[in-house]
XYZ file of C-alpha atoms in Angstrom:
573
model
C 0.000 0.000 0.000
C 2.837 2.360 0.785
C 4.479 1.577 -2.541
C 1.192 2.271 -4.347
C 0.796 5.553 -2.444
C 4.290 6.645 -3.521
C 3.418 5.922 -7.159
C 0.157 7.875 -6.858
C 2.034 10.793 -5.323
C 4.483 10.726 -8.244
C 1.563 10.870 -10.668
C 0.045 13.813 -8.776
C 3.349 15.722 -8.887
C 3.801 15.141 -12.630
C 0.225 16.264 -13.317
C 0.834 19.322 -11.116
C 3.940 20.258 -13.101
C 1.949 19.965 -16.319
C -0.749 22.177 -14.783
C 1.862 24.746 -13.742
C 3.295 24.815 -17.270
C -0.146 25.316 -18.791
C -0.966 27.954 -16.190
C 2.254 29.802 -17.063
C 1.184 29.904 -20.715
C -2.172 31.313 -19.656
C -0.540 34.059 -17.547
C 1.759 34.869 -20.460
C -1.312 35.292 -22.653
C -2.859 37.637 -20.066
C 0.267 39.800 -20.077
C 0.401 39.860 -23.876
C -3.200 41.042 -23.911
C -2.268 43.730 -21.391
C 0.467 45.002 -23.696
C -2.000 45.078 -26.579
C -4.471 47.131 -24.509
C -1.978 49.758 -23.319
C -4.163 52.545 -24.711
C -7.051 51.489 -22.453
C -5.722 52.221 -18.968
C -8.556 50.430 -17.167
C -8.145 47.105 -18.985
C -4.354 47.306 -18.913
C -4.271 47.900 -15.153
C -6.734 45.074 -14.514
C -4.795 42.566 -16.601
C -1.476 43.570 -15.029
C -2.789 43.123 -11.476
C -4.512 39.819 -12.204
C -1.525 38.536 -14.151
C 0.808 39.292 -11.244
C -1.578 37.600 -8.801
C -1.885 34.499 -10.954
C 1.890 34.333 -11.251
C 2.166 34.412 -7.460
C -0.333 31.560 -7.279
C 1.817 29.599 -9.704
C 4.803 30.173 -7.419
C 2.770 28.920 -4.452
C 1.765 25.843 -6.457
C 5.396 25.125 -7.234
C 6.243 25.296 -3.516
C 3.326 22.939 -2.714
C 4.398 20.299 -5.225
C 8.005 20.607 -4.131
C 6.930 19.924 -0.545
C 4.890 16.925 -1.714
C 7.958 15.715 -3.562
C 10.126 15.905 -0.450
C 7.639 14.781 2.223
C 5.346 12.158 0.773
C 7.156 10.831 -2.228
C 10.801 10.907 -1.110
C 10.276 10.138 2.597
C 7.881 7.221 2.083
C 9.938 5.967 -0.839
C 13.032 5.775 1.407
C 11.011 3.992 4.096
C 9.750 1.415 1.610
C 13.131 1.021 -0.057
C 15.233 0.618 3.091
C 13.162 -0.602 6.057
C 10.443 -2.588 4.339
C 12.884 -4.242 1.949
C 15.154 -5.268 4.836
C 12.142 -6.673 6.637
C 11.183 -8.692 3.557
C 14.674 -10.231 3.365
C 14.475 -11.257 7.047
C 11.057 -12.785 6.440
C 12.478 -14.876 3.581
C 15.239 -16.211 5.854
C 12.680 -16.960 8.584
C 10.451 -18.857 6.162
C 13.425 -20.883 4.954
C 14.521 -21.843 8.500
C 10.936 -22.733 9.335
C 10.788 -25.094 6.380
C 14.101 -26.644 7.484
C 12.668 -27.173 10.940
C 9.576 -28.816 9.485
C 11.787 -31.188 7.535
C 13.852 -31.972 10.653
C 10.683 -32.743 12.613
C 9.529 -35.096 9.901
C 12.888 -36.895 9.803
C 13.001 -37.120 13.594
C 9.521 -38.654 13.659
C 10.467 -41.178 10.984
C 13.623 -42.449 12.773
C 13.172 -46.205 13.750
C 13.813 -47.446 17.294
C 16.049 -50.252 16.383
C 18.485 -47.818 14.722
C 19.931 -45.734 17.512
C 22.441 -43.912 15.313
C 19.679 -42.578 13.013
C 17.625 -41.562 16.024
C 20.602 -39.729 17.464
C 21.375 -38.005 14.145
C 17.751 -36.891 13.613
C 17.522 -35.652 17.202
C 20.745 -33.610 16.816
C 19.612 -32.051 13.532
C 16.261 -31.161 15.034
C 17.907 -29.549 18.039
C 20.230 -27.381 15.896
C 17.458 -26.373 13.512
C 15.126 -25.534 16.373
C 17.765 -23.286 17.991
C 18.349 -21.473 14.690
C 14.620 -21.086 14.152
C 14.053 -19.681 17.604
C 16.957 -17.226 17.220
C 15.793 -15.997 13.810
C 12.202 -15.837 15.023
C 13.255 -13.467 17.765
C 15.016 -11.208 15.164
C 12.000 -11.387 12.909
C 9.592 -10.431 15.697
C 11.925 -7.575 16.665
C 11.978 -6.202 13.142
C 8.189 -6.521 12.936
C 7.809 -4.460 16.082
C 10.373 -1.875 14.922
C 8.797 -1.623 11.481
C 5.325 -1.219 12.913
C 6.501 1.518 15.232
C 8.479 3.310 12.515
C 5.633 2.954 10.051
C 3.411 5.059 12.296
C 5.619 8.110 12.589
C 6.939 7.848 9.012
C 3.450 7.917 7.534
C 2.158 10.493 9.988
C 5.194 12.735 9.541
C 4.962 12.597 5.721
C 1.239 13.324 5.641
C 1.506 16.043 8.285
C 4.236 17.785 6.290
C 2.121 17.567 3.132
C -0.928 18.984 4.903
C 1.152 21.815 6.342
C 2.214 22.585 2.792
C -1.441 22.597 1.730
C -2.299 24.909 4.604
C 0.522 27.298 3.683
C -0.542 27.240 0.030
C -4.129 28.162 0.743
C -3.151 30.657 3.457
C -0.871 32.478 1.020
C -3.530 32.349 -1.668
C -6.104 33.776 0.709
C -3.784 36.608 1.765
C -3.035 37.410 -1.849
C -6.665 37.485 -2.910
C -7.656 39.316 0.288
C -5.312 42.154 -0.668
C -6.790 42.117 -4.155
C -10.370 42.130 -2.883
C -10.855 45.958 -2.641
C -9.658 46.419 -6.202
C -11.931 43.607 -7.401
C -14.937 45.233 -5.695
C -14.054 48.609 -7.211
C -13.676 46.977 -10.618
C -17.039 45.253 -10.255
C -18.705 48.624 -9.613
C -17.025 50.150 -12.665
C -18.017 47.110 -14.684
C -21.674 47.662 -13.837
C -21.382 51.235 -15.091
C -19.624 50.021 -18.234
C -22.503 47.653 -18.937
C -24.957 50.550 -18.641
C -22.830 52.811 -20.866
C -22.463 50.032 -23.408
C -26.224 49.566 -23.564
C -26.727 53.311 -24.101
C -24.075 53.394 -26.825
C -25.638 50.369 -28.470
C -29.015 52.116 -28.639
C -27.407 55.231 -30.118
C -25.576 53.201 -32.745
C -28.752 51.323 -33.628
C -30.536 54.674 -34.004
C -27.785 55.992 -36.307
C -27.850 52.755 -38.252
C -31.598 53.043 -38.715
C -31.208 56.642 -39.947
C -28.556 55.604 -42.469
C -30.706 52.733 -43.680
C -33.581 55.147 -44.090
C -31.437 57.552 -46.117
C -30.187 54.723 -48.302
C -33.679 53.392 -48.901
C -34.878 56.907 -49.777
C -32.119 57.280 -52.390
C -30.013 59.878 -50.577
C -26.407 59.024 -51.468
C -25.010 62.508 -50.969
C -23.084 61.625 -47.820
C -19.545 60.311 -48.012
C -17.980 58.371 -45.168
C -14.505 58.483 -46.651
C -11.831 59.953 -44.431
C -10.748 63.154 -46.139
C -9.337 65.199 -43.274
C -5.640 65.651 -42.532
C -3.729 67.070 -39.582
C -0.282 68.574 -40.052
C 0.248 68.788 -36.288
C -0.870 65.226 -35.497
C 0.708 63.889 -32.253
C 1.888 60.676 -33.922
C 3.413 62.560 -36.867
C 1.054 61.008 -39.443
C -0.460 63.877 -41.425
C -2.762 61.681 -43.516
C -3.053 58.012 -44.398
C -5.234 55.811 -46.545
C -5.358 53.567 -49.588
C -4.188 54.833 -52.977
C -3.511 53.170 -56.306
C 0.142 53.479 -57.365
C 1.300 53.113 -60.932
C 4.365 50.915 -61.180
C 7.510 52.202 -62.851
C 7.973 49.039 -64.902
C 7.202 48.666 -68.585
C 3.686 47.341 -67.936
C 2.639 50.399 -65.869
C 0.444 48.245 -63.624
C -1.622 49.793 -60.828
C -1.451 48.382 -57.306
C -3.425 49.378 -54.233
C -1.178 50.308 -51.325
C -1.556 51.921 -47.885
C 0.022 55.381 -48.128
C 0.839 57.823 -45.355
C 2.494 61.218 -44.991
C 4.771 61.254 -41.962
C 8.039 62.898 -40.930
C 8.110 64.987 -44.146
C 8.085 61.787 -46.213
C 5.578 60.006 -48.451
C 5.688 56.283 -47.678
C 3.603 53.190 -48.350
C 3.419 49.517 -47.394
C 1.845 46.499 -49.061
C 0.552 44.920 -45.851
C 0.065 46.139 -42.302
C 3.296 44.742 -40.862
C 5.485 45.196 -43.940
C 8.483 47.504 -43.932
C 7.698 51.052 -45.061
C 8.768 51.920 -48.612
C 9.795 55.547 -49.061
C 8.373 57.172 -52.187
C 9.608 60.706 -51.498
C 12.580 61.089 -49.164
C 11.881 64.759 -48.445
C 8.598 66.480 -49.345
C 10.370 69.847 -49.293
C 11.993 68.904 -52.580
C 8.843 67.850 -54.425
C 5.647 69.215 -55.859
C 2.191 67.765 -56.376
C -0.286 68.373 -59.150
C -3.505 66.786 -60.472
C -3.296 64.779 -63.692
C -6.134 64.962 -66.184
C -4.314 63.698 -69.266
C -4.387 59.980 -68.438
C -7.157 57.448 -68.838
C -7.846 56.873 -65.141
C -9.816 59.328 -63.019
C -8.859 61.034 -59.764
C -5.115 60.847 -60.461
C -2.394 63.134 -59.174
C 1.382 63.146 -59.465
C 4.084 63.724 -56.872
C 7.259 64.936 -58.571
C 10.668 64.967 -56.860
C 14.111 65.862 -58.259
C 14.896 62.197 -58.923
C 11.563 60.645 -59.924
C 7.824 61.057 -60.186
C 5.051 58.923 -58.731
C 1.572 58.650 -60.251
C -1.175 57.994 -57.702
C -4.943 57.527 -57.903
C -7.514 58.241 -55.199
C -10.965 56.689 -54.883
C -12.840 59.948 -55.459
C -12.324 63.566 -56.428
C -12.825 64.571 -52.806
C -10.058 62.266 -51.671
C -7.742 63.426 -54.437
C -8.113 67.061 -53.402
C -7.562 66.078 -49.783
C -4.326 64.257 -50.603
C -3.052 67.146 -52.724
C -3.829 69.615 -49.945
C -2.197 67.326 -47.375
C 1.035 67.124 -49.395
C 1.073 70.890 -49.917
C 0.408 71.530 -46.236
C 3.187 69.103 -45.260
C 5.611 70.916 -47.561
C 4.715 74.268 -46.024
C 4.977 72.880 -42.504
C 8.370 71.312 -43.200
C 9.735 74.615 -44.489
C 8.638 76.341 -41.303
C 10.179 73.767 -38.992
C 13.647 73.098 -40.463
C 16.529 75.420 -41.386
C 18.107 75.584 -44.821
C 21.167 73.675 -43.641
C 18.968 70.637 -43.091
C 17.667 70.843 -46.646
C 21.181 71.123 -48.039
C 22.251 68.072 -46.067
C 19.299 66.069 -47.403
C 19.777 67.377 -50.931
C 23.368 66.268 -50.901
C 22.068 62.700 -50.791
C 19.109 63.013 -53.151
C 20.047 65.500 -55.884
C 21.155 63.883 -59.159
C 23.908 65.594 -61.170
C 23.366 66.649 -64.762
C 24.451 64.379 -67.559
C 27.170 66.744 -68.726
C 29.552 68.380 -66.263
C 32.199 71.033 -66.246
C 34.868 68.572 -65.276
C 34.829 64.811 -65.773
C 36.524 64.193 -62.413
C 34.442 62.055 -60.092
C 36.176 62.855 -56.858
C 33.615 64.356 -54.456
C 36.199 66.714 -52.950
C 36.942 68.223 -56.346
C 33.222 68.592 -57.008
C 32.751 70.456 -53.739
C 35.612 72.809 -54.610
C 34.134 73.430 -58.058
C 30.703 73.958 -56.514
C 32.088 76.600 -54.175
C 33.906 78.339 -57.031
C 30.721 78.367 -59.149
C 28.758 79.704 -56.191
C 31.251 82.508 -55.554
C 31.462 83.360 -59.228
C 27.722 83.598 -59.767
C 27.016 85.322 -56.437
C 29.473 88.063 -57.339
C 27.056 89.323 -60.027
C 25.100 92.430 -58.924
C 21.930 91.471 -57.050
C 22.919 87.794 -56.697
C 23.914 88.108 -53.056
C 20.263 87.642 -52.108
C 17.228 85.718 -53.424
C 15.692 87.271 -56.515
C 12.130 86.922 -55.194
C 12.257 87.295 -51.398
C 15.676 88.803 -50.571
C 16.952 85.848 -48.509
C 20.785 86.202 -48.153
C 23.243 83.690 -49.636
C 21.019 81.952 -52.242
C 22.365 78.615 -53.459
C 19.811 77.647 -56.093
C 19.329 78.970 -59.606
C 16.718 79.011 -62.368
C 18.796 78.272 -65.442
C 16.228 79.508 -67.974
C 15.545 82.725 -66.018
C 19.158 83.416 -65.046
C 18.391 84.196 -61.399
C 19.478 82.945 -57.958
C 16.948 81.685 -55.422
C 16.781 80.535 -51.829
C 15.749 76.971 -50.999
C 12.099 77.863 -50.357
C 11.642 79.926 -53.516
C 13.415 77.216 -55.531
C 10.798 74.734 -54.353
C 8.045 77.088 -55.501
C 9.768 77.554 -58.878
C 10.035 73.796 -59.248
C 6.289 73.485 -58.657
C 5.647 75.804 -61.615
C 6.985 73.166 -63.994
C 10.072 73.072 -66.204
C 8.254 75.026 -68.919
C 8.331 78.037 -66.572
C 11.465 77.545 -64.484
C 14.240 74.967 -64.481
C 15.847 74.815 -61.040
C 19.417 73.673 -60.409
C 21.734 73.737 -57.404
C 24.890 75.873 -57.514
C 26.744 73.510 -55.173
C 25.299 70.059 -55.846
C 24.844 69.972 -59.629
C 27.269 70.232 -62.519
C 27.171 73.221 -64.846
C 27.838 73.537 -68.577
C 30.104 76.432 -69.565
C 27.344 78.055 -71.647
C 24.875 78.052 -68.747
C 27.512 79.356 -66.349
C 28.347 82.180 -68.757
C 24.664 83.009 -69.127
C 24.196 83.117 -65.343
C 27.163 85.461 -65.041
C 25.863 87.777 -67.769
C 22.307 88.002 -66.438
C 21.706 88.098 -62.697
C 18.947 89.077 -60.294
C 19.231 92.835 -60.785
C 18.945 92.634 -64.565
C 16.081 90.181 -64.595
C 14.151 92.065 -61.911
C 14.341 95.152 -64.136
C 12.430 93.095 -66.670
C 10.019 91.058 -64.581
C 9.380 93.771 -61.959
C 9.357 96.767 -64.306
C 5.866 97.883 -63.329
C 5.793 96.584 -59.779
C 5.999 100.018 -58.160
C 3.474 101.480 -60.590
C 0.946 98.806 -59.655
C 1.586 99.428 -55.978
C 2.301 95.798 -55.097
C 4.604 94.907 -52.216
C 7.356 92.369 -52.802
C 7.580 89.585 -50.175
C 10.531 89.392 -47.817
C 12.514 86.486 -46.397
C 10.181 86.358 -43.398
C 7.000 86.224 -45.472
C 4.868 83.090 -45.512
C 5.238 80.494 -48.225
C 1.745 81.298 -49.506
C 2.696 84.956 -50.049
C 5.898 83.986 -51.843
C 4.086 81.458 -54.014
C 1.425 84.009 -55.018
C 4.100 86.606 -55.885
C 6.153 84.172 -57.985
C 3.117 82.999 -59.954
C 2.056 86.599 -60.697
C 5.622 87.532 -61.609
C 6.687 84.625 -63.838
C 3.502 82.837 -64.922
C 1.076 85.726 -65.393
C 3.907 88.247 -66.106
C 1.862 91.138 -64.754
C 4.863 93.379 -64.033
C 6.319 93.385 -67.575
C 6.110 96.669 -69.523
C 3.750 96.486 -72.455
C 5.061 96.818 -76.027
C 4.413 100.175 -77.812
C 1.196 100.175 -79.823
C -0.311 102.141 -82.691
C 1.968 104.662 -84.380
C 4.935 103.884 -82.180
C 4.707 100.248 -83.146
C 4.409 101.115 -86.844
C 7.422 103.438 -86.533
C 9.414 100.659 -84.970
C 8.379 98.255 -87.738
C 9.620 100.730 -90.409
C 13.057 100.929 -88.791
C 15.723 98.614 -90.176
C 16.398 95.496 -88.084
C 19.402 95.993 -85.879
C 19.991 92.322 -85.055
C 19.097 88.838 -86.247
C 18.984 85.424 -84.670
C 19.760 82.231 -86.538
C 19.595 78.713 -85.245
C 23.035 77.163 -85.328
C 24.546 73.792 -84.462
C 25.896 73.691 -80.929
C 29.626 73.105 -80.816
C 31.184 71.165 -77.974
C 34.464 73.062 -78.183
C 34.488 76.370 -76.392
C 37.494 77.568 -78.382
C 35.297 78.208 -81.430
C 32.771 80.284 -79.564
C 34.366 83.684 -80.319
C 34.336 82.926 -84.055
C 30.711 81.896 -83.949
C 29.930 84.956 -81.903
C 31.445 87.241 -84.498
C 29.610 85.414 -87.255
C 26.202 85.884 -85.695
C 26.585 89.393 -84.314
C 24.001 92.005 -85.222
C 24.348 93.346 -88.741
C 24.155 97.119 -88.183
C 24.722 99.156 -85.073
C 25.034 98.179 -81.441
C 22.657 98.498 -78.541
C 24.013 100.815 -75.931
C 24.316 99.353 -72.435
C 23.347 102.745 -71.091
C 20.095 102.581 -73.000
C 19.394 99.147 -71.553
C 20.225 100.168 -68.046
C 17.897 103.087 -68.331
C 15.100 100.766 -69.290
C 14.632 102.091 -72.825
C 14.891 98.736 -74.559
C 13.698 96.565 -71.691
C 10.552 95.510 -73.575
C 12.672 94.343 -76.491
C 14.974 92.485 -74.113
C 11.922 90.980 -72.452
C 10.757 89.663 -75.823
C 14.176 88.147 -76.476
C 14.212 86.615 -73.016
C 10.654 85.342 -73.459
C 11.726 83.685 -76.683
C 14.529 82.041 -74.733
C 12.226 80.769 -71.994
C 9.687 79.448 -74.503
C 12.382 77.543 -76.365
C 12.521 79.701 -79.513
C 16.233 80.446 -78.992
C 18.466 77.396 -78.598
C 20.877 77.200 -75.670
C 24.473 77.492 -76.807
C 26.412 79.960 -78.881
C 23.296 81.912 -79.868
C 22.893 82.965 -76.236
C 25.747 85.356 -76.888
C 23.336 87.480 -78.961
C 21.295 88.018 -75.844
C 24.440 88.741 -73.852
C 25.264 91.561 -76.291
C 22.063 93.340 -75.262
C 22.821 92.808 -71.625
């Protein structure tokens, strides 16, 4: 029975260990759920407290089964293994001697009278066997008495230790739960209120649902549940997010639906919820956004950066406008928050150099030296020490078809106008052709402002400053370069007829661009004006500014080819 009890105790301990392992997994699940519900303070606090309490109960269980292992299983197992086994060996010897004595008695009874020697031999054997039996019987009885006495306190001691362990386990559990009882009562009260609030909310939602169903059944589809709002100052940094279709850049131009978001001055997307973010635009300050109406799909818009463009499609016109406004607002917000040095640092990684360069050397140190020399050379031109449009000191960007220097913010606005209006290039990051560099040195901010701002004072408009908002700068640049409201009008009527009767003083011919700069003076002499020269004094006084504006307009519209023929324009300047 003791051996069976030890085996049953072993089974109980193994089952208890399995229970503890399963209970640990359950507590781990409770804590994982608590981490998932961090935003809900009430649920998170409840799960944390209960998880800690359950873990303490697991620890108490481990102590209980360890005590059962040491008291019942190990102690009784030692008693059975040592004392009971020794007693069984003594019993075997006693049974054997008893059988020998039985045999001796039989032989002694069978000895005949007329054979004294057999009688004597049987009597002697019986005497010896009987002495041995009596001696072993005494040992056997002693061990029986000892075993019976030891059995009592061994069993009682083992069971008493186990029950003390049970008492300690439940006492600790009671103390733990007793401490937790006030919180559980408080939670029960809050739970009752939650049930009431949930019922009220359910009725409100059912009422709203019924109203929507009624509107749908009546044919009112004017409402739109799509999320169209954006927040530039969102706490999590996400200005706007949602699904958009993206046109792939491969040859098939396939469209794929992706989850897009504007965050940290970047446009990013991901295929699935837990996928790594793919950056579409590294820095929104260097891009522009515009709607696209010339493709087959509806609700499309394009985000253009210095290195690439991305065609996107929204689900509705409302969403498209919201995304465009969100990108524009993010650009404006980024300009307000970061200094120009940050832009230059980012541009140094993203700007792509032109295909042709002044020097074929690829060493970055040489390129930086050349960039600084180009910057100093162009900034030495009158008016180029500050931005042409807002007056920001130390401009480092240029419009190569307007011949002006710009600050980083105005260059972004110029880029948004499109390359047909202004082609923006960096003085320090990009490479420059000799012809373009010569043109930049022969034009400059002062000269071009005499053309594009000729009537600014007459119209009474105020030019923005470096501290003006981006919206003011953008409005000024559009009026100045796109609408050209400040240009002086050409003479009309008799003055125009008089000018038409005068002989032409210059001509422009399209010529083949020559890669060698050594032939430029010859070509310049060949295509100089045929009769007379325009006086620089006349130009500086503004007398021929309208004519120069026409020549410059022809240049910007592509009627005059870049190259040697630009020298004709330089003669007027």
